[in-house]
XYZ file of C-alpha atoms in Angstrom:
576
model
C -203.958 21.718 -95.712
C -203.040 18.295 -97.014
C -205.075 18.625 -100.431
C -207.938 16.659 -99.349
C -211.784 16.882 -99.490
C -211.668 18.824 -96.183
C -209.354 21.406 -97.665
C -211.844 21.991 -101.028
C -214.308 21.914 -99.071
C -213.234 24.938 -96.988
C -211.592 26.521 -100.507
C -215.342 26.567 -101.599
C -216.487 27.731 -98.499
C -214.450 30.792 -98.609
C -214.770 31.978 -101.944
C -218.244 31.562 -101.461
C -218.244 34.515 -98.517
C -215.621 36.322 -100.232
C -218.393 37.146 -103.069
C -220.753 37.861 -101.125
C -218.016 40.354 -98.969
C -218.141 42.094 -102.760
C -221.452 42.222 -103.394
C -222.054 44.196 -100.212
C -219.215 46.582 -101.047
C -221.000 47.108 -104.170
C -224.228 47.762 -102.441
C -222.485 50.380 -99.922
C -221.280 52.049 -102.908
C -223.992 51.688 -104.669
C -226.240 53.745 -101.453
C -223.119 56.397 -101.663
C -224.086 57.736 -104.855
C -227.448 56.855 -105.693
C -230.894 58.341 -102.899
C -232.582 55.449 -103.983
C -235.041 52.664 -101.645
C -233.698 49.301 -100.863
C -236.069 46.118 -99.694
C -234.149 43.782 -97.525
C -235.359 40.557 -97.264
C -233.363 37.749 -94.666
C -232.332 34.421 -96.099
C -232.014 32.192 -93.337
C -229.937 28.914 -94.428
C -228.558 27.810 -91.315
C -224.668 27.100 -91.410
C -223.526 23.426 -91.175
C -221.060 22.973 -88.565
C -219.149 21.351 -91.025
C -219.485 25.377 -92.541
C -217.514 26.776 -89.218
C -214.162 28.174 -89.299
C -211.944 29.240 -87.244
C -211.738 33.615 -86.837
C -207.709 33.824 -88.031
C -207.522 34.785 -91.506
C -206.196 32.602 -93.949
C -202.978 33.133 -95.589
C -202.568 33.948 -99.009
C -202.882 31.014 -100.812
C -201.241 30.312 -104.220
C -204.621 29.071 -105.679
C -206.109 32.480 -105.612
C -208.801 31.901 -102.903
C -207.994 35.166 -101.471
C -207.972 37.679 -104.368
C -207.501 40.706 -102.562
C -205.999 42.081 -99.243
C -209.422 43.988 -98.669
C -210.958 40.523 -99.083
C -208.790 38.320 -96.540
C -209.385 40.846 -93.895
C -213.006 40.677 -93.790
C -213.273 37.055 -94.042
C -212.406 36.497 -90.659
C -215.262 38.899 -89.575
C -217.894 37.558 -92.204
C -217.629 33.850 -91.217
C -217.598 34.273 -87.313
C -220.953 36.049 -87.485
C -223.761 34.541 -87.328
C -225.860 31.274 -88.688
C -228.086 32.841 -91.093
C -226.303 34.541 -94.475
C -225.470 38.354 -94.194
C -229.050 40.238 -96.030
C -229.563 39.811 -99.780
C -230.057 43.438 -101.016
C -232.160 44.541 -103.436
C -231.685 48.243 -105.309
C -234.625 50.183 -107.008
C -232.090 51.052 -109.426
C -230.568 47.797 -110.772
C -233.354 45.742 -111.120
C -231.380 42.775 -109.680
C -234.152 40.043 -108.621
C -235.343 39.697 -105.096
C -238.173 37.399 -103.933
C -239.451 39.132 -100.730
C -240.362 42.392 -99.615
C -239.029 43.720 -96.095
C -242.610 42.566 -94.793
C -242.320 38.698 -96.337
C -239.409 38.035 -95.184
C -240.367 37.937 -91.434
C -243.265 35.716 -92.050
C -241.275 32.972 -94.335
C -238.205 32.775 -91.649
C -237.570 29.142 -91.178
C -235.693 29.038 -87.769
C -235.231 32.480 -85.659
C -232.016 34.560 -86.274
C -229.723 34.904 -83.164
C -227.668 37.674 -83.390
C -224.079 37.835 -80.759
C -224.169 40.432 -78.643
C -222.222 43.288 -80.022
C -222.621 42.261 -83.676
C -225.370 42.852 -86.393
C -226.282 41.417 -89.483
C -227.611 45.169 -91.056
C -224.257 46.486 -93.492
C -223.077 49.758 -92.440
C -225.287 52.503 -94.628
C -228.047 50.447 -94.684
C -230.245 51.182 -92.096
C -231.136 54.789 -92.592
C -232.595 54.288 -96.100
C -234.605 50.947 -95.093
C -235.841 53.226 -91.941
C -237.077 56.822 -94.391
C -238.311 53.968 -97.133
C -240.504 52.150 -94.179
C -241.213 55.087 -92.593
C -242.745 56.429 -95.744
C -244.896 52.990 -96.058
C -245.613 53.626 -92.345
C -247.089 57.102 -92.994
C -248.874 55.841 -95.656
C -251.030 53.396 -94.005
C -251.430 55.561 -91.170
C -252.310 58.842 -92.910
C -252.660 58.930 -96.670
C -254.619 56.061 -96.944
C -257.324 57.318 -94.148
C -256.787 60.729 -96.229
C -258.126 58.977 -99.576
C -260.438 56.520 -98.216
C -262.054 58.498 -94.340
C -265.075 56.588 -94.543
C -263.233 52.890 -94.658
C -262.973 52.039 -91.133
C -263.117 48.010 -91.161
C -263.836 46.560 -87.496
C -261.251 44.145 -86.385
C -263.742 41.243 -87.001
C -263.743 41.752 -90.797
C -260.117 41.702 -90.230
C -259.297 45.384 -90.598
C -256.863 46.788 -93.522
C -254.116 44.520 -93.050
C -255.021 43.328 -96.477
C -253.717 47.048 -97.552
C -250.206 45.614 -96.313
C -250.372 42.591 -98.170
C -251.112 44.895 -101.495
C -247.760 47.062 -101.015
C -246.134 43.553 -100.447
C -247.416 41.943 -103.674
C -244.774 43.911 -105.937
C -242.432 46.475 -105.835
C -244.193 48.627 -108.198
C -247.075 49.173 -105.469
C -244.763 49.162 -102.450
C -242.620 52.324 -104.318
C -246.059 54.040 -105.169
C -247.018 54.517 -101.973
C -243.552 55.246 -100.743
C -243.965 58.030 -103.104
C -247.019 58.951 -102.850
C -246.870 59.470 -99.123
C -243.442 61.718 -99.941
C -245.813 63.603 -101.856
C -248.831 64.062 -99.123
C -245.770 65.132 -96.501
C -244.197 67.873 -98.690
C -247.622 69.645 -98.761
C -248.135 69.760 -95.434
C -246.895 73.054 -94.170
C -243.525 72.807 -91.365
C -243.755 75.270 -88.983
C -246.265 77.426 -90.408
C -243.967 77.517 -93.843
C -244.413 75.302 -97.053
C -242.135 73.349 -98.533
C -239.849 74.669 -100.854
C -241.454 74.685 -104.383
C -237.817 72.827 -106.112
C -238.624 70.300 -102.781
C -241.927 69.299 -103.741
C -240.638 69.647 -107.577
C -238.417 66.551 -106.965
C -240.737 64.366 -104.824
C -243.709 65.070 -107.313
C -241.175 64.058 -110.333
C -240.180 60.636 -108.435
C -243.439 59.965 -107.754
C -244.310 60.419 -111.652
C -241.359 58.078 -112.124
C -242.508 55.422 -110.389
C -246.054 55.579 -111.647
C -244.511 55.122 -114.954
C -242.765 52.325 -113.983
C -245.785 50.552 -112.317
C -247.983 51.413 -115.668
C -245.347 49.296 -117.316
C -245.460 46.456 -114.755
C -248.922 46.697 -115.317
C -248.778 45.778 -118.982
C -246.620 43.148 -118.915
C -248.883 41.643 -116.389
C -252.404 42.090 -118.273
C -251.069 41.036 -121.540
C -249.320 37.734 -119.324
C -253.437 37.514 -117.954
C -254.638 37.632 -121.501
C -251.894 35.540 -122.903
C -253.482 32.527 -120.770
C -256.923 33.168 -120.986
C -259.395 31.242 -119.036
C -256.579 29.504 -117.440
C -255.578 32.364 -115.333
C -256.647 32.119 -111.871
C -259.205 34.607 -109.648
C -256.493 35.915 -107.634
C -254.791 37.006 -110.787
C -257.217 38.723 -112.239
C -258.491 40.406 -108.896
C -254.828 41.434 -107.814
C -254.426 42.770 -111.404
C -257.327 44.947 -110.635
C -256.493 46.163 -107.487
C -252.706 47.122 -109.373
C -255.225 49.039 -111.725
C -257.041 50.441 -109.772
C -254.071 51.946 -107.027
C -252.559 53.529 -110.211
C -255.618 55.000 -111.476
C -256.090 57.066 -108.248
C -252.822 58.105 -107.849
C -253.030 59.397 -111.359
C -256.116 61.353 -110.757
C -254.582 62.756 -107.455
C -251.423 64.058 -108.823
C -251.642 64.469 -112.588
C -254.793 66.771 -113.345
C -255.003 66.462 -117.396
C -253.959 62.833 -117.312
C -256.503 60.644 -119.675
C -257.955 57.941 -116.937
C -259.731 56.113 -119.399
C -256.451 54.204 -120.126
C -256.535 52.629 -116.554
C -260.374 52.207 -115.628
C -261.344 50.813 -119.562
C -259.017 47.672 -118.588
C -259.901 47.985 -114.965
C -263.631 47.558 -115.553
C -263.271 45.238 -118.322
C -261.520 42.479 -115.865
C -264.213 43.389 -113.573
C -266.666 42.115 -116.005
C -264.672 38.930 -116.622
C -264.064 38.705 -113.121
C -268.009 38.305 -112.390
C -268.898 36.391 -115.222
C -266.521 33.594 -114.673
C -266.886 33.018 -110.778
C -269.140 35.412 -109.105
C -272.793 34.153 -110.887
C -275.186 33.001 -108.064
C -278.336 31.714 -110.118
C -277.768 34.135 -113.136
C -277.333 37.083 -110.367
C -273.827 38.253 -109.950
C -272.883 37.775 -106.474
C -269.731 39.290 -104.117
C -270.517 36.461 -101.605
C -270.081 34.045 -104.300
C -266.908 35.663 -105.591
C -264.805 36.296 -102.746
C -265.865 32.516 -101.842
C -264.372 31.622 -105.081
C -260.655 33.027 -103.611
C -258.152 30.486 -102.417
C -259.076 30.256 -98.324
C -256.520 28.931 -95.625
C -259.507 28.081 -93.916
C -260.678 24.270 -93.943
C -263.518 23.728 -96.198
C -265.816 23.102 -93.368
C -266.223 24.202 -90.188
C -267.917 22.711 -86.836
C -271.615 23.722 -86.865
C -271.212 26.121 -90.289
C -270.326 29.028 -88.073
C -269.515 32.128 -90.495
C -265.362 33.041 -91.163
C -263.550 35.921 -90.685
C -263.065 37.425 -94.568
C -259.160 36.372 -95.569
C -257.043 39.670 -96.761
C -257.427 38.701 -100.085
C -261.355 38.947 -100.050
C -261.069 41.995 -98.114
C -258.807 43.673 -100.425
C -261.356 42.134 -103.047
C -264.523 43.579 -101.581
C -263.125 47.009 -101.067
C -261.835 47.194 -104.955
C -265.133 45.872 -106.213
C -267.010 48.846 -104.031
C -264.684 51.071 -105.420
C -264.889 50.203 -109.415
C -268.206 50.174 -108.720
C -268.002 54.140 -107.572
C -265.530 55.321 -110.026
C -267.797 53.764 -113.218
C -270.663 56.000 -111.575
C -268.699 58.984 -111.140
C -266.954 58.515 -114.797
C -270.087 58.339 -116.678
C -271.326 61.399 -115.466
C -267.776 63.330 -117.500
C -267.882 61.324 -119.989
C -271.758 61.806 -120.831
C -272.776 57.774 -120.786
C -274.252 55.098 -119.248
C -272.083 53.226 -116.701
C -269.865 50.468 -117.845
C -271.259 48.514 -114.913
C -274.721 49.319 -114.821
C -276.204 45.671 -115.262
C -274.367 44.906 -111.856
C -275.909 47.957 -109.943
C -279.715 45.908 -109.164
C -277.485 42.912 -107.902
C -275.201 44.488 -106.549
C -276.126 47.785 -105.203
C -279.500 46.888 -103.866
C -280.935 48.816 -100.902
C -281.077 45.813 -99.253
C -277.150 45.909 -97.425
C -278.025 43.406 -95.341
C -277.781 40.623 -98.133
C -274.097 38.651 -98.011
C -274.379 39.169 -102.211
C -274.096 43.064 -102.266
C -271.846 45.887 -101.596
C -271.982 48.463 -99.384
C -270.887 51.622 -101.070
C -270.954 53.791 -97.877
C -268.146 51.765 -96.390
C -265.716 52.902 -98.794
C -267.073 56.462 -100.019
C -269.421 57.546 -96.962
C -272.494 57.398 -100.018
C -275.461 54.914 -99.314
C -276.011 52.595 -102.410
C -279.405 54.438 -103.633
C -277.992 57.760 -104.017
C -275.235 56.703 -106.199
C -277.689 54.067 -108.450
C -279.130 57.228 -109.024
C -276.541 59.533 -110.250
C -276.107 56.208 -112.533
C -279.533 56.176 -113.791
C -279.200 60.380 -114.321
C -275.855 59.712 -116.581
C -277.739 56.538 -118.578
C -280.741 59.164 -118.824
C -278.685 61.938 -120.224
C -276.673 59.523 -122.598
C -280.528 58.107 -124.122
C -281.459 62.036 -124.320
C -278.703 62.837 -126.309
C -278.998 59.818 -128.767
C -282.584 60.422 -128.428
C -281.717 64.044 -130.014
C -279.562 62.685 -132.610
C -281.558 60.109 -133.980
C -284.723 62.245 -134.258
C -286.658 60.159 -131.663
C -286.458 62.423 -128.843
C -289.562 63.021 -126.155
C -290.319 65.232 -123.763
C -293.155 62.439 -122.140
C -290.795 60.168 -122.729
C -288.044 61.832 -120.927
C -289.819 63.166 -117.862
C -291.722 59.215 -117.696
C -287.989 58.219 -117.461
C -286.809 60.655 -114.753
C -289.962 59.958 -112.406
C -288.470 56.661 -111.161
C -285.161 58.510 -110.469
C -286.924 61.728 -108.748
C -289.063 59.137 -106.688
C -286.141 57.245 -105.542
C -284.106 60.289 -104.505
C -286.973 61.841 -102.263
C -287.669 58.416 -100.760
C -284.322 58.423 -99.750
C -284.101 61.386 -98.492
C -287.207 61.032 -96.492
C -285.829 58.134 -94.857
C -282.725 59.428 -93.888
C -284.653 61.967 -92.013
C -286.921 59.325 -90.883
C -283.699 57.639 -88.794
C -282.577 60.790 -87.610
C -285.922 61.525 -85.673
C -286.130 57.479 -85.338
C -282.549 56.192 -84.116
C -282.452 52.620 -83.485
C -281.843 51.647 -80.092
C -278.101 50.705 -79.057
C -277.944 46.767 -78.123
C -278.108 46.256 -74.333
C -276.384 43.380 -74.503
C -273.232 44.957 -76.226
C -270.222 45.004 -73.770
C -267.875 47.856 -73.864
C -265.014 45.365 -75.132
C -267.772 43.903 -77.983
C -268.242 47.993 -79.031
C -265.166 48.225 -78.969
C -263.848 45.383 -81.225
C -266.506 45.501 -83.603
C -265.933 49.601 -84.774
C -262.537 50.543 -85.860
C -263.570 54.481 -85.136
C -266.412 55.562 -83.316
C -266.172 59.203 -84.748
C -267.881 58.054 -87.439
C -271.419 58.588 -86.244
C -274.822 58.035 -88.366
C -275.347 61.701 -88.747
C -272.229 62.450 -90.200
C -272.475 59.957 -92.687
C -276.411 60.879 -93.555
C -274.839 64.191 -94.294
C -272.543 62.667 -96.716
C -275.147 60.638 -98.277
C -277.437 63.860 -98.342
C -275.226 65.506 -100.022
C -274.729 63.350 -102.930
C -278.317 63.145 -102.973
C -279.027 67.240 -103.481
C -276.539 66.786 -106.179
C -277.708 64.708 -107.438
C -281.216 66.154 -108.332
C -279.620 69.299 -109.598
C -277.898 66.781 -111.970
C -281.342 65.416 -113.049
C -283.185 68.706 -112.909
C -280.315 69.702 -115.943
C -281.075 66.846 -117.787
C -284.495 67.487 -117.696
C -284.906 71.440 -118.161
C -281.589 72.406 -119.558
C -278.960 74.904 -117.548
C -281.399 76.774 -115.660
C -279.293 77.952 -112.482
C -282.145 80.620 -111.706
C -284.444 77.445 -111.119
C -286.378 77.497 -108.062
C -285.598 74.124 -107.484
C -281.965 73.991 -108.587
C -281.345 76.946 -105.780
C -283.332 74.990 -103.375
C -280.706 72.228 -103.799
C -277.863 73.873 -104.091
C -278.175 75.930 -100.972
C -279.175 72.315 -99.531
C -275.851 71.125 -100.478
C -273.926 74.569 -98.922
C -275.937 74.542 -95.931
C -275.088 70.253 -94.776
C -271.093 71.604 -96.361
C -270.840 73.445 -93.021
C -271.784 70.228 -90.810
C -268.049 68.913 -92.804
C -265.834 69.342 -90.665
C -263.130 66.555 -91.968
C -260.594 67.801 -94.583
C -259.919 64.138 -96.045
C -263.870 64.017 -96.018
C -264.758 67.351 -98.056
C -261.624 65.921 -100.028
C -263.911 63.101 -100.880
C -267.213 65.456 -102.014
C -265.366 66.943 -104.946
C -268.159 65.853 -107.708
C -271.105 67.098 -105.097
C -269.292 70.171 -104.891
C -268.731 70.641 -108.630
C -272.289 69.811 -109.119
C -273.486 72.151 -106.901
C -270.855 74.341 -107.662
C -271.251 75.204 -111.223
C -275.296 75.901 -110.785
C -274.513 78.521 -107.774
C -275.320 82.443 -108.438
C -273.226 84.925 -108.137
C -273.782 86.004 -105.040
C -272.899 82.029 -103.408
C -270.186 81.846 -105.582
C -267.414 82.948 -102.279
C -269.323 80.284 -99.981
C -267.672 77.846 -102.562
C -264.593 79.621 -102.744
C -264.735 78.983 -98.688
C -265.630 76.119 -98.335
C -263.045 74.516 -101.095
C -260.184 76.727 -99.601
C -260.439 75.101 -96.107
C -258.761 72.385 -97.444
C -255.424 74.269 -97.390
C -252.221 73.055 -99.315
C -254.069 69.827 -99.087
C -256.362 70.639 -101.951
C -253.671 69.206 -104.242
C -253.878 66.104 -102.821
C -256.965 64.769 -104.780
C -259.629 66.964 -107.149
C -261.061 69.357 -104.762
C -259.200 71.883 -106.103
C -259.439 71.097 -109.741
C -263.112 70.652 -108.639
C -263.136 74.350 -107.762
C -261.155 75.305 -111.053
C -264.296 74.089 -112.977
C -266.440 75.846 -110.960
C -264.691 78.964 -111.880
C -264.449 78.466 -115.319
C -268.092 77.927 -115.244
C -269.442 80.709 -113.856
C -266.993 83.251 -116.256
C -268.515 81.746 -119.145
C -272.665 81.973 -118.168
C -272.778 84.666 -120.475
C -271.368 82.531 -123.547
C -272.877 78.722 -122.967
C -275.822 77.459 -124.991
C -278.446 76.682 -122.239
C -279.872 74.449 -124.181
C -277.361 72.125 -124.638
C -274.740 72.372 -122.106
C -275.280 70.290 -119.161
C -272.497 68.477 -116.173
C -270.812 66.352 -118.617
C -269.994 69.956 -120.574
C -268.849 71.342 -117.594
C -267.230 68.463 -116.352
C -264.575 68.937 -119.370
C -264.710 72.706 -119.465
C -260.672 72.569 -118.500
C -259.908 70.025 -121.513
C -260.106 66.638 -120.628
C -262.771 65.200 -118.892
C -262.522 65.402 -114.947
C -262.583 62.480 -112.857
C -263.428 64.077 -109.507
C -262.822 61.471 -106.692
């Protein structure tokens, strides 16, 4: 203690951990008071030895370097720990910058942490809320995901879902969505035989709706940044912006049921189109191959003899939002009585060719094959040119039913095939070992039969859809009741409650045309889903169907078709 550089040095040194010794304090307090989720993230900056001191504490010196007696006692303890700095902390609550998530941090670790035995770096109070806030992540990719999406089961060679991980990771606004979200899907799930009390579910729903309207505002800050630069922002931008979008918009149809969705998917499915036009055109044909090849790649530009890569997360996640959008614009035009924003992508992209790197595979994601969606589509872009037709004083009949036959055609030849490869199966690979069938299917429950009933029942929807548009509301129709008992009869083969979760527009559909006397088979079929029917539209699904079927005495055959009944309630229902 002679004055020197060695003394400053170790002044600095100290008052350096003393802050940080406060800022933890703060943070414990801060946990006291407040039920709020913390990321951690690990800054490892290895200690010089130069850095080392020795365990006594250092008297009181007249410089102020020790401020406090709380302070001087817990220096000792803070600078004998370890090499790597004590945790940076980061509170939902103040806002307080942080630059990695709890997931990050791991990966970006310079050198590995050694702990002495005995000690550990976690502050006391910490680790129970990091453990319910991960936990909550962790039941989120394990159940509420599967819940929303059963039919996306990627194989380990396309890499899986650990692309869904990277998404929580990106910002905190997704990683506290889910955390909510799956806070949400656990309160309805009955304990014991017994629900959750209603003030319980009260307060998760409201934090949930909290943090949605935080990530909405995230959201917009980030879009107007996108449109701020133009051009000059980048793919990944743009497509991580729409997967943001996207996330929100179906945790806003799943837990809000009058909440106006146009405000998400209108920006959603405009940076879609951007998206495409700017970096997915293979000769004037958009292209997913050529977009997702447009993504930054760790891979090397070139590999030895060509052989194909293993999609990167990013192109994953990209894929799987695309097929998505793709689905929701379908299922959206149908409420809101128009053509789908995306329609002009559906012959490149939705071709019932899957076998062709360029297109999407809807089934993948929703359990529908690509034909029986196109034509829902086509049904919504028909009913939109009927109505206009109507207006404008143009309208056909010959013209209508000439623009239908293409549609009706299309459904029946699908249909026919389907039950062509059910009587035809194609032979298994001999060559396949047991590892190689294993690997290359995430879930063998997921047979072809199950997921021809899916598609079949989109299908029978979908020509009751097109037999409105093209007589009017005619639930007595012979073929309207062949199709709807169609769709009741493959509802039984459904066994899957995040699957029937999934068939809430087929349902509706089929729903609102049923008689009287089929009207409990709905009732039945909907209520399987338990307290669970609040976790998506099923239930709002079978809310339409009941307002339906009290007012058959009241509608206007001759005008009122889905898109009417689809907004029945109010607002138009998105049923995903």
């Amino acid at each position: 203690m002679d004055g020197g550089p060695e003394q400053k040095h170790m002044s600095e040194t100290i008052k350096g951990r003393i802050k940080q010794n406060a800022f933890l304090r703060r943070e414990r307090r801060l946990l006291s008071h407040e039920d709020q989720g913390i990321i951690v993230a690990t800054e490892t900056d290895p200690v010089s030895p130069s850095d080392t001191v020795s365990p006594s504490p250092p008297s009181r010196a007249s410089n102020g370097v020790v401020e406090d007696a709380e302070s001087a006692e817990s220096v000792a303890s803070t600078l004998s720990t370890s090499d790597a700095r004590p945790y940076a902390l980061r509170s939902s609550v103040d806002g307080s910058e942080i630059s990695q998530s709890p997931f990050t941090a791991a990966s970006s670790t310079a050198s590995p942490v050694t702990l002495p035995t005995g000690s550990s770096l976690w502050p006391a109070g910490l680790a129970i809320p990091i453990k319910v806030e991960l936990g909550t992540i962790m039941i989120f990719l394990d159940y509420v995901f599967p819940f929303l999406f059963p039919f996306y089961q990627p194989s380990l060679l396309e890499t899986g879902r650990q692309w869904l991980l990277g998404l929580l990771c990106q910002n905190e606004s997704s990683f506290h969505i889910a955390a909510s979200l799956s806070a949400y899907f656990f309160s309805l799930i009955p304990q014991n035989g017994r629900a959750m009390h209603d003030d319980c579910k009260a307060l998760v729903r409201n934090r949930l709706e909290e943090q949605m309207n935080m990530a909405f505002k995230s959201i917009q800050g980030t879009v107007s940044a996108i449109n701020h630069h133009g051009a000059q922002s980048s793919l990944l931008d743009r497509a991580r912006i729409i997967e943001e979008i996207t996330q929100l918009l179906i945790v806003e149809i799943i837990v809000r049921r009058d909440v106006d969705w146009t405000i998400h998917l209108t920006p959603a499915l405009y940076l879609f189109d951007e998206m495409f036009k700017n970096h997915g055109i293979n000769h004037s044909e958009p292209s997913i191959a050529v977009l997702t090849s447009a993504l930054p790649s760790p891979f090397p530009i070139g590999t030895p003899q060509h052989k194909p890569l293993p999609n990167t997360a990013d192109q994953s996640a990209l894929i799987f939002f695309v097929s998505l959008l793709l689905h929701v614009d379908i299922v959206a035009s149908t409420s809101l009585g128009s053509s789908p924003s995306l329609q002009i992508y559906h012959h490149s992209l939705l071709s019932p060719n899957g076998e062709d790197h360029g297109r999407v595979r809807l089934e993948t994601v929703v359990g529908c094959q690509n034909w029986a969606l196109v034509a829902i589509g086509n049904i919504s872009a028909l009913c939109a040119w009927k109505r206009d037709a109507k207006q404008s004083g143009n309208f056909s009949v010959v013209n209508l039913v000439n623009l239908a036959e293409p549609i009706s055609q299309a459904l029946e030849e699908g249909l026919a095939n389907l039950d062509f490869g059910a009587t035809h199966p194609q032979p298994q690979k001999l060559s396949a070992s047991r590892l190689e069938a294993y690997y290359s299917r995430h879930d063998r429950a997921l047979d072809n039969t199950s997921l021809a009933n899916i598609t079949r029942i989109w299908a029978y929807a979908a020509k009751i859809y097109l037999s409105v548009c093209l007589s009017g509301w005619q639930p007595n129709s012979t073929d309207t009741q062949a199709s709807v008992a169609k769709v009741l009869t493959l509802l039984q083969t459904v066994e899957s409650p995040a699957q029937l979760r999934s068939l809430s527009w087929p349902v509706c559909v089929a729903g609102c045309l049923a008689l009287p006397s089929q009207e409990d088979e709905f009732r039945r079929v909907v209520g399987i889903m338990g307290p669970l029917g609040d976790f998506g539209t099923i239930f709002n699904a079978l809310r339409i169907m009941e307002a339906v079927w009290n007012s058959r005495a009241t509608v206007d055959v001759n005008v009122w078709d889905i898109a009417s009944s689809l907004s029945i309630l109010g607002p138009a229902a998105l049923l995903l």
